[in-house]
Each structure stands twice: as structure tokens, then as C-alpha cells.
Amino acid sequence: MARIPNVLSAAAPAALTAAGGLVGGYGVARWTGRRELGGAVLAVAGAGAAAQWNRRSGAATAAALTGLYVAAFGGSHPLAKKIGAWPSVLAVTAVVAAASTAATAVGPRKH
């Protein structure tokens, strides 16, 4: 019987890296009171996710998802004024994680 690959679990690491950067970056900044530390977490995780996206789906997908990651970070600030900080961070994180999973699960595979 043919084995069916689980494309969602294969896509999960980049989505988790990006989600960890958005949630972790905000958490570190909030709990330490040092925005630059949160920014460092955000940047390192974003670079890691971008590298994973590039390896998995190529430069165009990586560029699009990296742009979404940066836009989500920026967009979370005005959204936080309307719905609160944590709900905002979680909302934009869900969008990035879903887009990452969808793009890397159905996009062309690069090896």
C-alpha cells in the first residue's frame, strides 16, 4: 500500500518558528520591559523562518511570507489599540502560521 506523506506536519516547523517569534518577541519585550530584547527574538525567529521557507518552497514564497511576518508585527500595534495586546499578537500570529502552513504545504517543493 502506498504511503501518503503528511504535508501539514512537514510544513509545521516554519509555522512554529514564525509563531514563536511573534509571540515570544512580544512576551520577552513585555516581561523584561526591554523592547530591544523582544525585537531580537522577533528578528532571529523571522530569519530562521525565512530560511525554512526558502528551503521548503523557494525564494518567492519566502519573500512573501517574510513580508507577511513583518506586516503582521507592524499591524499588531494598531490592532492592539482596538482589541488588546495579547489578542492582537495571537490574531496576527494565527494568520502568519496559517499562511505559512498553506504556502509550504501546497506550494512547489524545493529540495
C-alpha positions as CSV (number, residue, x, y, z in Angstrom):
1,M,0.0,0.0,0.0
2,A,1.3,3.4,-0.9
3,R,2.3,5.7,2.0
4,I,0.7,9.1,1.9
5,P,3.0,11.9,3.2
6,N,1.7,14.2,5.9
7,V,2.3,17.6,4.3
8,L,1.0,19.5,7.2
9,S,3.5,18.1,9.7
10,A,6.2,18.8,7.2
11,A,5.2,22.4,7.0
12,A,4.8,22.9,10.7
13,P,8.4,23.8,11.7
14,A,8.4,27.1,9.8
15,A,5.0,28.0,11.0
16,L,6.0,27.2,14.6
17,T,9.2,29.2,14.2
18,A,7.3,32.2,12.9
19,A,4.7,31.9,15.6
20,G,7.3,31.6,18.3
21,G,9.0,34.8,17.0
22,L,5.8,36.8,17.2
23,V,4.5,35.5,20.5
24,G,8.0,35.1,22.0
25,G,9.1,38.6,20.9
26,Y,6.1,40.2,22.4
27,G,6.4,38.2,25.6
28,V,10.1,38.9,26.1
29,A,9.5,42.7,25.5
30,R,6.6,42.8,27.9
31,W,8.1,40.7,30.7
32,T,11.5,42.2,30.6
33,G,10.4,45.8,29.8
34,R,13.1,45.9,27.1
35,R,11.7,46.2,23.6
36,E,15.1,45.6,22.0
37,L,15.2,42.1,23.5
38,G,11.8,41.4,22.1
39,G,12.9,42.7,18.8
40,A,15.9,40.4,18.9
41,V,13.7,37.4,19.4
42,L,11.4,38.6,16.6
43,A,14.4,39.1,14.2
44,V,16.1,35.8,15.0
45,A,12.9,33.8,14.6
46,G,12.0,35.7,11.5
47,A,15.3,34.9,9.9
48,G,15.0,31.3,10.9
49,A,11.5,31.0,9.4
50,A,12.6,32.8,6.2
51,A,15.4,30.3,5.8
52,Q,13.0,27.4,6.3
53,W,10.5,28.9,3.9
54,N,13.3,29.4,1.3
55,R,14.5,25.8,1.7
56,R,11.0,24.4,1.5
57,S,9.3,26.5,-1.2
58,G,11.8,28.8,-2.8
59,A,12.7,32.5,-2.7
60,A,9.4,33.9,-3.9
61,T,7.4,32.2,-1.2
62,A,10.0,33.0,1.4
63,A,9.9,36.7,0.4
64,A,6.1,36.8,0.5
65,L,5.9,35.1,3.9
66,T,8.6,37.2,5.3
67,G,6.7,40.3,4.2
68,L,3.6,39.0,5.9
69,Y,5.6,38.3,9.1
70,V,6.9,41.9,9.1
71,A,3.4,43.3,8.2
72,A,1.9,41.2,11.0
73,F,4.3,42.6,13.5
74,G,3.5,46.2,12.4
75,G,-0.2,45.5,12.1
76,S,-0.4,44.1,15.6
77,H,0.3,47.6,17.1
78,P,-2.8,49.4,15.8
79,L,-4.9,46.3,16.2
80,A,-3.8,46.1,19.9
81,K,-5.5,49.5,20.5
82,K,-8.8,48.0,19.4
83,I,-8.7,44.5,20.9
84,G,-5.9,44.5,23.4
85,A,-2.2,43.5,23.2
86,W,-2.3,39.7,23.6
87,P,-5.4,39.2,21.5
88,S,-3.7,41.2,18.8
89,V,-0.5,39.3,18.9
90,L,-2.4,36.0,18.9
91,A,-4.6,37.1,15.9
92,V,-1.7,38.1,13.7
93,T,0.3,35.0,14.8
94,A,-2.6,32.8,13.7
95,V,-2.7,34.5,10.3
96,V,1.1,34.1,9.7
97,A,1.0,30.4,10.9
98,A,-1.9,29.6,8.7
99,A,-0.4,31.3,5.7
100,S,2.9,29.6,6.3
101,T,1.3,26.1,6.6
102,A,-0.8,26.7,3.5
103,A,2.0,28.1,1.3
104,T,4.5,25.4,2.3
105,A,2.1,22.5,2.2
106,V,0.6,23.2,-1.3
107,G,3.4,25.2,-2.9
108,P,6.2,23.7,-5.0
109,R,8.7,21.7,-3.1
110,K,12.3,22.8,-3.4
111,H,15.0,20.3,-2.4
